[in-house]
Short mmCIF file of C-alpha atoms and ligand atoms in Angstrom, two decimals:
data_model
loop_
_atom_site.label_atom_id
_atom_site.label_comp_id
_atom_site.label_asym_id
_atom_site.label_seq_id
_atom_site.Cartn_x
_atom_site.Cartn_y
_atom_site.Cartn_z
CA MET A 1 -156.85 30.50 -33.60
CA PHE A 2 -158.84 27.89 -31.78
CA ASN A 3 -160.80 28.16 -28.61
CA GLU A 4 -160.60 25.63 -25.80
CA THR A 5 -163.43 23.43 -26.97
CA VAL A 6 -161.67 22.72 -30.23
CA THR A 7 -158.12 22.21 -29.05
CA ALA A 8 -159.40 20.13 -26.16
CA ALA A 9 -161.39 17.80 -28.39
CA LYS A 10 -159.97 14.48 -27.37
CA ASN A 11 -162.05 11.62 -28.68
CA GLU A 12 -161.27 9.54 -25.63
CA SER A 13 -163.49 6.71 -26.77
CA ILE A 14 -161.89 6.47 -30.23
CA MET A 15 -158.81 4.34 -30.86
CA PRO A 16 -155.78 6.57 -31.31
CA THR A 17 -154.87 5.29 -34.81
CA TYR A 18 -154.91 8.81 -36.26
CA ALA A 19 -152.93 11.84 -35.13
CA ARG A 20 -155.82 14.11 -36.00
CA PHE A 21 -155.66 17.82 -36.77
CA PRO A 22 -157.20 19.76 -33.86
CA ILE A 23 -160.31 20.68 -35.81
CA THR A 24 -163.84 19.33 -35.54
CA LEU A 25 -165.64 19.61 -38.87
CA VAL A 26 -169.39 19.90 -38.98
CA LYS A 27 -170.33 21.20 -42.44
CA GLY A 28 -169.11 21.31 -46.03
CA LYS A 29 -170.15 22.83 -49.35
CA GLY A 30 -168.14 22.91 -52.55
CA SER A 31 -164.47 23.63 -51.79
CA TYR A 32 -165.18 24.75 -48.20
CA VAL A 33 -165.68 23.14 -44.79
CA TRP A 34 -166.73 24.68 -41.47
CA ASP A 35 -165.67 23.69 -37.97
CA ASN A 36 -167.81 23.66 -34.83
CA ASN A 37 -166.91 27.32 -34.17
CA ASP A 38 -168.19 28.27 -37.62
CA THR A 39 -164.67 28.94 -38.90
CA LYS A 40 -164.52 28.41 -42.66
CA TYR A 41 -161.63 26.59 -44.33
CA LEU A 42 -160.69 26.29 -47.99
CA ASP A 43 -160.29 22.54 -48.33
CA PHE A 44 -157.61 21.22 -50.72
CA THR A 45 -157.74 17.74 -49.14
CA SER A 46 -161.18 16.64 -50.42
CA GLY A 47 -161.38 14.03 -47.67
CA ILE A 48 -158.14 12.54 -49.07
CA GLY A 49 -159.11 12.66 -52.74
CA THR A 50 -162.64 11.41 -52.13
CA CYS A 51 -164.98 14.38 -52.46
CA ASN A 52 -163.95 15.00 -56.07
CA LEU A 53 -167.11 17.00 -56.78
CA GLY A 54 -166.58 19.12 -53.67
CA HIS A 55 -168.56 18.73 -50.47
CA VAL A 56 -172.26 17.84 -50.60
CA PRO A 57 -172.64 18.25 -54.37
CA ASP A 58 -176.29 18.73 -55.34
CA VAL A 59 -176.30 16.07 -58.08
CA VAL A 60 -175.22 13.35 -55.66
CA LYS A 61 -177.28 14.68 -52.76
CA ASN A 62 -180.48 14.75 -54.81
CA ALA A 63 -179.94 11.26 -56.22
CA VAL A 64 -179.19 9.74 -52.80
CA GLU A 65 -182.08 11.59 -51.16
CA SER A 66 -184.55 10.08 -53.59
CA GLN A 67 -182.99 6.60 -53.24
CA LEU A 68 -183.31 6.96 -49.45
CA GLN A 69 -187.09 6.99 -49.93
CA GLU A 70 -187.04 3.70 -51.85
CA LEU A 71 -184.58 1.02 -50.68
CA TRP A 72 -181.35 1.13 -48.67
CA HIS A 73 -180.09 -2.40 -48.61
CA CYS A 74 -181.12 -5.82 -49.82
CA SER A 75 -177.82 -7.80 -50.15
CA ASN A 76 -176.24 -9.22 -53.26
CA LEU A 77 -178.65 -12.13 -53.30
CA PHE A 78 -180.80 -9.82 -55.46
CA HIS A 79 -180.32 -7.70 -58.56
CA ILE A 80 -179.84 -4.00 -57.79
CA PRO A 81 -180.63 -1.49 -60.60
CA SER A 82 -178.19 1.24 -59.49
CA GLN A 83 -175.41 -1.37 -59.12
CA GLN A 84 -176.01 -2.61 -62.66
CA LYS A 85 -176.08 0.98 -63.94
CA LEU A 86 -172.80 1.87 -62.24
CA ALA A 87 -171.16 -1.30 -63.55
CA ASP A 88 -172.29 -0.37 -67.07
CA LEU A 89 -170.91 3.16 -66.70
CA LEU A 90 -167.55 1.83 -65.45
CA THR A 91 -167.20 -0.72 -68.26
CA GLU A 92 -168.30 1.82 -70.91
CA ASN A 93 -165.66 4.25 -69.68
CA SER A 94 -162.69 1.92 -69.10
CA PHE A 95 -160.88 -1.17 -70.41
CA GLY A 96 -162.98 -3.30 -68.03
CA ASP A 97 -165.69 -5.82 -68.86
CA LYS A 98 -166.80 -6.88 -65.36
CA ILE A 99 -167.09 -5.16 -61.99
CA PHE A 100 -167.17 -6.40 -58.40
CA PHE A 101 -168.37 -3.86 -55.83
CA CYS A 102 -167.10 -3.73 -52.25
CA ASN A 103 -166.84 -1.12 -49.48
CA SER A 104 -163.36 0.38 -49.46
CA GLY A 105 -160.01 0.63 -51.18
CA ALA A 106 -158.31 -2.01 -49.08
CA GLU A 107 -161.15 -4.39 -49.77
CA ALA A 108 -160.91 -3.74 -53.52
CA ASN A 109 -157.18 -4.50 -53.49
CA GLU A 110 -157.70 -7.53 -51.26
CA GLY A 111 -160.23 -8.83 -53.79
CA ALA A 112 -157.93 -8.05 -56.72
CA ILE A 113 -155.14 -10.07 -55.08
CA LYS A 114 -157.55 -12.99 -54.59
CA LEU A 115 -158.70 -12.68 -58.21
CA ALA A 116 -155.11 -12.70 -59.48
CA ARG A 117 -154.22 -15.80 -57.46
CA ARG A 118 -157.31 -17.64 -58.59
CA TYR A 119 -156.81 -16.68 -62.24
CA ALA A 120 -153.16 -17.76 -62.16
CA GLN A 121 -153.95 -21.06 -60.46
CA LYS A 122 -156.28 -21.85 -63.34
CA VAL A 123 -153.99 -20.85 -66.19
CA LYS A 124 -150.50 -21.40 -64.75
CA GLY A 125 -150.93 -23.78 -61.83
CA SER A 126 -150.73 -23.37 -58.09
CA ALA A 127 -147.05 -22.36 -58.02
CA ALA A 128 -147.82 -18.97 -59.59
CA PHE A 129 -149.10 -16.96 -56.61
CA GLU A 130 -146.61 -14.15 -56.20
CA VAL A 131 -147.67 -10.50 -56.54
CA VAL A 132 -144.99 -7.94 -57.35
CA THR A 133 -145.47 -4.49 -55.79
CA PHE A 134 -143.20 -1.45 -55.42
CA THR A 135 -141.36 0.45 -52.74
CA GLN A 136 -143.20 3.49 -51.33
CA SER A 137 -146.54 2.10 -52.51
CA PHE A 138 -149.72 2.14 -50.45
CA HIS A 139 -152.45 -0.43 -50.96
CA GLY A 140 -154.41 -0.52 -47.70
CA ARG A 141 -154.56 -1.77 -44.13
CA THR A 142 -155.89 -5.32 -44.29
CA LEU A 143 -153.28 -8.03 -43.76
CA ALA A 144 -152.83 -8.80 -47.46
CA THR A 145 -152.91 -5.18 -48.57
CA LEU A 146 -150.52 -3.94 -45.89
CA THR A 147 -148.24 -6.75 -46.99
CA ALA A 148 -148.61 -5.52 -50.58
CA THR A 149 -147.72 -2.02 -49.38
CA GLY A 150 -144.01 -1.33 -49.93
CA GLN A 151 -143.47 0.61 -46.68
CA THR A 152 -142.20 -1.12 -43.54
CA LYS A 153 -143.80 1.52 -41.28
CA ILE A 154 -147.24 0.25 -42.35
CA GLN A 155 -146.25 -3.38 -41.65
CA ASP A 156 -144.53 -2.85 -38.33
CA GLY A 157 -145.88 -5.11 -35.57
CA PHE A 158 -148.18 -7.18 -37.75
CA ALA A 159 -145.95 -10.15 -38.53
CA PRO A 160 -146.31 -12.79 -39.78
CA LEU A 161 -147.26 -11.06 -43.02
CA VAL A 162 -149.09 -12.79 -45.87
CA PRO A 163 -146.78 -14.93 -48.01
CA GLY A 164 -146.45 -14.32 -51.74
CA PHE A 165 -145.39 -10.69 -52.16
CA ARG A 166 -142.19 -9.34 -53.67
CA TYR A 167 -141.09 -5.69 -53.80
CA LEU A 168 -139.17 -3.91 -56.53
CA PRO A 169 -137.95 -0.30 -56.68
CA PHE A 170 -140.50 2.04 -58.32
CA ASN A 171 -139.55 3.59 -61.65
CA ASP A 172 -136.31 1.58 -61.90
CA MET A 173 -135.70 0.37 -65.47
CA ASN A 174 -132.99 -2.02 -64.30
CA ALA A 175 -135.28 -3.81 -61.85
CA LEU A 176 -137.86 -4.66 -64.51
CA GLU A 177 -136.08 -7.84 -65.54
CA GLN A 178 -136.94 -9.22 -62.10
CA VAL A 179 -140.68 -8.83 -62.67
CA ALA A 180 -141.21 -12.01 -64.66
CA GLY A 181 -140.64 -15.19 -62.71
CA GLU A 182 -142.07 -18.69 -62.51
CA LYS A 183 -144.03 -17.69 -59.45
CA THR A 184 -145.27 -14.24 -60.54
CA CYS A 185 -149.02 -14.00 -61.11
CA ALA A 186 -149.53 -10.24 -61.04
CA VAL A 187 -148.01 -6.80 -60.68
CA LEU A 188 -149.91 -4.29 -58.54
CA LEU A 189 -149.03 -0.61 -58.71
CA GLU A 190 -150.26 2.95 -58.34
CA VAL A 191 -149.66 4.88 -61.54
CA ILE A 192 -149.00 7.85 -59.29
CA GLN A 193 -148.11 6.86 -55.73
CA GLY A 194 -150.31 8.94 -53.43
CA GLU A 195 -149.46 8.27 -49.79
CA GLY A 196 -145.85 7.49 -50.75
CA GLY A 197 -145.12 11.06 -51.86
CA VAL A 198 -146.93 11.81 -55.16
CA ASN A 199 -144.40 9.88 -57.26
CA HIS A 200 -145.52 9.38 -60.84
CA ALA A 201 -144.45 6.42 -62.94
CA SER A 202 -142.32 7.42 -65.90
CA GLU A 203 -143.92 6.69 -69.25
CA GLU A 204 -141.04 4.58 -70.49
CA TRP A 205 -140.93 2.48 -67.31
CA LEU A 206 -144.66 1.82 -67.13
CA GLN A 207 -144.95 0.99 -70.81
CA GLN A 208 -142.05 -1.45 -70.51
CA LEU A 209 -143.63 -2.96 -67.39
CA ALA A 210 -146.94 -3.41 -69.23
CA HIS A 211 -145.07 -5.05 -72.10
CA ILE A 212 -143.31 -7.53 -69.79
CA CYS A 213 -146.63 -8.41 -68.15
CA LYS A 214 -148.28 -9.07 -71.51
CA GLU A 215 -145.40 -11.24 -72.78
CA ASN A 216 -145.46 -13.42 -69.67
CA ASP A 217 -149.22 -13.57 -68.98
CA ILE A 218 -148.71 -11.66 -65.74
CA LEU A 219 -151.71 -9.56 -64.73
CA LEU A 220 -151.15 -5.82 -64.72
CA MET A 221 -153.24 -4.45 -61.84
CA VAL A 222 -153.47 -0.70 -61.34
CA ASP A 223 -154.53 0.67 -57.98
CA GLU A 224 -156.45 3.79 -59.06
CA ILE A 225 -158.08 4.29 -55.68
CA GLN A 226 -156.53 7.77 -55.44
CA THR A 227 -155.67 8.53 -59.08
CA GLY A 228 -159.00 7.45 -60.59
CA MET A 229 -162.30 9.30 -61.06
CA GLY A 230 -160.86 12.24 -62.96
CA ARG A 231 -158.11 13.17 -60.53
CA THR A 232 -155.31 13.34 -63.13
CA GLY A 233 -157.31 14.89 -65.98
CA LYS A 234 -158.35 11.57 -67.52
CA LEU A 235 -161.09 9.48 -65.92
CA PHE A 236 -158.38 6.95 -65.01
CA ALA A 237 -154.66 7.72 -64.77
CA TYR A 238 -153.56 4.67 -66.81
CA GLU A 239 -155.09 6.42 -69.85
CA ASN A 240 -152.25 8.97 -69.68
CA TYR A 241 -149.78 6.19 -70.50
CA GLY A 242 -151.40 4.42 -73.47
CA ILE A 243 -151.42 1.12 -71.59
CA GLU A 244 -154.24 -1.32 -70.89
CA PRO A 245 -154.32 -3.03 -67.50
CA ASP A 246 -156.05 -6.35 -66.75
CA VAL A 247 -157.42 -5.25 -63.39
CA MET A 248 -158.08 -1.86 -61.80
CA THR A 249 -159.20 -1.02 -58.27
CA LEU A 250 -161.28 2.02 -57.34
CA ALA A 251 -162.69 3.48 -54.14
CA LYS A 252 -162.16 7.03 -52.75
CA GLY A 253 -163.64 9.26 -55.49
CA LEU A 254 -166.11 6.67 -56.78
CA GLY A 255 -168.89 7.52 -54.32
CA SER A 256 -168.18 11.18 -53.41
CA GLY A 257 -167.80 10.07 -49.77
CA PHE A 258 -170.27 7.20 -49.66
CA PRO A 259 -168.22 4.09 -48.86
CA ILE A 260 -167.74 2.10 -52.03
CA GLY A 261 -164.92 0.23 -53.72
CA ALA A 262 -164.72 -1.65 -57.00
CA ILE A 263 -162.64 -4.21 -58.82
CA VAL A 264 -162.70 -3.63 -62.56
CA ALA A 265 -161.44 -6.56 -64.65
CA SER A 266 -161.23 -7.79 -68.20
CA GLU A 267 -163.57 -10.62 -69.20
CA LYS A 268 -160.69 -13.09 -69.36
CA VAL A 269 -159.64 -12.46 -65.75
CA ALA A 270 -163.11 -11.94 -64.26
CA LYS A 271 -164.07 -15.48 -65.22
CA ALA A 272 -161.92 -16.75 -62.35
CA PHE A 273 -164.51 -15.45 -59.87
CA GLU A 274 -167.39 -17.89 -60.27
CA ALA A 275 -170.48 -17.87 -58.03
CA GLY A 276 -169.49 -18.45 -54.43
CA THR A 277 -165.80 -17.53 -54.75
CA HIS A 278 -165.95 -14.01 -53.31
CA GLY A 279 -168.54 -11.87 -51.59
CA THR A 280 -169.64 -8.98 -49.40
CA THR A 281 -172.83 -8.07 -47.57
CA PHE A 282 -172.87 -4.31 -48.10
CA GLY A 283 -170.83 -4.07 -51.30
CA GLY A 284 -172.56 -2.07 -54.04
CA ASN A 285 -175.78 -1.51 -52.10
CA PRO A 286 -178.52 0.78 -53.51
CA ILE A 287 -177.39 3.90 -51.65
CA VAL A 288 -173.67 3.82 -52.45
CA THR A 289 -174.13 2.80 -56.08
CA THR A 290 -176.70 5.56 -56.54
CA ALA A 291 -174.03 7.97 -55.27
CA GLY A 292 -171.57 6.33 -57.68
CA VAL A 293 -173.84 6.69 -60.71
CA ALA A 294 -174.45 10.38 -59.98
CA THR A 295 -170.74 10.95 -59.35
CA ILE A 296 -169.32 9.32 -62.47
CA THR A 297 -172.03 10.84 -64.68
CA GLU A 298 -171.27 14.33 -63.41
CA ILE A 299 -167.49 13.82 -63.74
CA VAL A 300 -167.67 12.47 -67.28
CA ASP A 301 -170.28 14.94 -68.57
CA ASN A 302 -169.37 18.16 -66.82
CA VAL A 303 -166.13 18.10 -64.85
CA LEU A 304 -163.47 16.12 -66.68
CA PRO A 305 -163.05 18.61 -69.54
CA THR A 306 -161.77 21.29 -67.16
CA VAL A 307 -159.50 19.18 -64.94
CA ALA A 308 -156.55 19.03 -67.33
CA GLU A 309 -156.57 22.82 -67.79
CA LEU A 310 -156.89 23.53 -64.06
CA GLY A 311 -154.12 20.99 -63.47
CA MET A 312 -151.81 22.78 -65.91
CA TYR A 313 -152.58 26.08 -64.22
CA LEU A 314 -151.81 24.61 -60.79
CA SER A 315 -148.63 23.04 -62.10
CA GLU A 316 -147.37 26.35 -63.55
CA LYS A 317 -148.10 28.13 -60.30
CA LEU A 318 -146.23 25.45 -58.35
CA GLN A 319 -143.23 25.79 -60.67
CA GLN A 320 -143.21 29.53 -59.92
CA LEU A 321 -143.34 28.75 -56.21
CA LYS A 322 -140.33 26.48 -56.58
CA VAL A 323 -138.39 29.19 -58.41
CA LYS A 324 -139.28 31.74 -55.73
CA PHE A 325 -138.39 29.52 -52.77
CA PRO A 326 -135.46 27.36 -53.91
CA THR A 327 -134.15 26.82 -50.39
CA GLN A 328 -137.47 25.38 -49.29
CA VAL A 329 -138.96 23.63 -52.31
CA LYS A 330 -136.99 20.69 -53.65
CA GLU A 331 -139.36 19.47 -56.33
CA VAL A 332 -142.95 19.80 -57.51
CA ARG A 333 -144.62 16.86 -59.23
CA GLY A 334 -147.85 15.04 -60.01
CA ALA A 335 -150.57 15.27 -62.66
CA GLY A 336 -153.90 17.01 -63.08
CA LEU A 337 -155.24 18.01 -59.67
CA MET A 338 -152.99 15.60 -57.76
CA ARG A 339 -149.82 17.50 -56.89
CA GLY A 340 -146.95 17.15 -54.47
CA ILE A 341 -144.48 19.76 -53.23
CA GLU A 342 -141.36 18.07 -51.89
CA LEU A 343 -139.67 20.24 -49.28
CA HIS A 344 -136.18 20.24 -47.82
CA GLY A 345 -137.78 20.21 -44.37
CA PRO A 346 -140.91 18.88 -42.65
CA ALA A 347 -144.30 19.28 -44.32
CA ALA A 348 -146.01 19.47 -40.93
CA ASP A 349 -144.83 23.09 -40.33
CA VAL A 350 -146.40 24.22 -43.59
CA LEU A 351 -149.64 22.34 -42.94
CA LYS A 352 -149.97 23.84 -39.48
CA LYS A 353 -149.38 27.44 -40.53
CA ALA A 354 -151.69 27.13 -43.55
CA ARG A 355 -154.40 25.64 -41.35
CA GLU A 356 -154.14 27.76 -38.23
CA GLU A 357 -153.17 31.15 -39.66
CA GLN A 358 -154.72 31.04 -43.12
CA HIS A 359 -157.58 28.53 -42.81
CA VAL A 360 -156.40 26.52 -45.77
CA LEU A 361 -156.31 22.71 -45.53
CA VAL A 362 -153.69 20.69 -47.41
CA LEU A 363 -152.33 17.17 -46.90
CA PRO A 364 -148.98 15.56 -46.23
CA ALA A 365 -147.66 12.59 -48.25
CA GLY A 366 -144.85 11.28 -46.11
CA PRO A 367 -142.70 13.56 -43.89
CA ASN A 368 -141.47 16.05 -46.52
CA VAL A 369 -144.20 16.34 -49.13
CA VAL A 370 -147.17 18.71 -49.09
CA ARG A 371 -149.94 17.14 -51.15
CA LEU A 372 -152.73 19.06 -52.87
CA LEU A 373 -155.93 17.20 -53.74
CA PRO A 374 -158.47 19.97 -54.43
CA PRO A 375 -161.96 19.09 -55.54
CA LEU A 376 -162.08 18.71 -59.33
CA THR A 377 -164.69 21.49 -59.26
CA THR A 378 -162.18 24.01 -57.89
CA THR A 379 -161.50 27.30 -59.69
CA LYS A 380 -158.45 29.28 -60.76
CA ALA A 381 -159.35 31.83 -58.07
CA GLU A 382 -159.20 29.14 -55.37
CA ILE A 383 -155.91 27.84 -56.74
CA ASP A 384 -154.58 31.42 -56.64
CA GLU A 385 -155.72 31.72 -53.03
CA VAL A 386 -153.99 28.52 -51.92
CA LEU A 387 -150.79 29.43 -53.74
CA ALA A 388 -150.80 32.90 -52.16
CA VAL A 389 -151.18 31.23 -48.77
CA LEU A 390 -148.27 28.88 -49.47
CA GLU A 391 -146.15 31.90 -50.44
CA THR A 392 -147.02 33.62 -47.19
CA VAL A 393 -146.23 30.47 -45.21
CA PHE A 394 -142.90 29.90 -46.97
CA SER A 395 -141.93 33.58 -46.46
CA GLU A 396 -142.76 33.35 -42.76
CA ILE A 397 -140.79 30.18 -42.30
CA ALA A 398 -137.85 31.74 -44.17
CA GLU A 399 -138.02 34.80 -41.90
CA GLU A 400 -138.09 32.63 -38.83
CA GLY A 401 -134.78 31.31 -40.10
CA LYS A 402 -135.91 27.76 -40.48
CA SER A 403 -135.28 26.10 -43.78
CA VAL A 404 -138.32 24.10 -44.61
C1 PLP B 501 -156.58 5.22 -49.79
C2 PLP B 501 -155.90 4.20 -50.62
C3 PLP B 501 -156.07 2.82 -50.39
C4 PLP B 501 -156.90 2.30 -49.23
O1 PLP B 501 -158.23 2.67 -49.32
P1 PLP B 501 -159.18 2.52 -48.01
O2 PLP B 501 -160.53 2.90 -48.53
O3 PLP B 501 -158.65 3.45 -46.99
O4 PLP B 501 -159.11 1.10 -47.59
C5 PLP B 501 -155.44 1.94 -51.23
N1 PLP B 501 -154.68 2.37 -52.26
C6 PLP B 501 -154.50 3.67 -52.52
C7 PLP B 501 -153.67 4.09 -53.68
C8 PLP B 501 -155.08 4.63 -51.69
O5 PLP B 501 -154.86 5.94 -51.93
#
């Protein structure tokens, strides 16, 4: 349990946009974090799918430490070696031909929406500006990206929203005929919706969607901010579906915690961004792209091969949990090391017990889904530990007579 200093931590000078857990974290290594009372937690949140190599991984730390001695920032008025290197690594390892670096996920999606509009204006004319997105999606908190987000709770109070967005139900075969329209310039989607509940696109639906986009010269834009960088067992989740997008956005796992985002685009589409059309002061600076180079190199060379196997192991264990607690667990889903446990009751009870009684950190994804985003460097032993904790928590809640 927590002493007064922790539970009383109030952050009075910080805007109350987050209902924070009552823990103050001061240190991390691998799959573990420590609070300011030196209590150790097994962390299956990875800073919301960001610290994919675990906390403070040596490969990234060493690379950034040596870059810190050389140059921190110079702006995009100059060539930056680590930025060029990271762009090369991203194009070598994806469908993409060209990269634009920015600072966050929202900014990557914002830029992708601008790119799609500009591309469509050139090839289809100014009437084609509409971007189709899906219910339960999450694309960020800027005005355009919260408009793209298919959840009214994210948009509440921010009207008037940005014109030019249309929402369709996710995974609905029947709705696909509404994708193509005179005004449609692009479709933006998460291959697996993260914040919206760990909902994965069905193969048939996504392949059909990709087909419709190709037929109608509509850009297929995948938001891989959460699913990318090895999370699902492939470097990018679209690879699981045998499709090829036109645009992909990245952020979270790209820099191991250093703030970086990226727009990845095919040559054909990237041409719409000529000099002077889009920009950023910090985007892709020497420090964050050095972190990115070290991160992607380590993931591709040493981590990716084990993610699929660990993901299968986690999935089997979650299936067993569902069988054992049918009154509590409704469904388990996801891919690789991105997994959701949909409950009949609130996820918050499970999170709280796991955190306070067992010192295990897991995430919610909406009100009823417990989300697991362990570092990709986790082990079967750590997975066993977290699953044992979930069993204990579910048993306790069952005994207390609550149905979770
Ligand atoms: C986190 C996230 C974003 C927003 O990224 P920020 O860096 O918080 O702006 C956008 N899309 C998806 C799928 C995300 O998971």
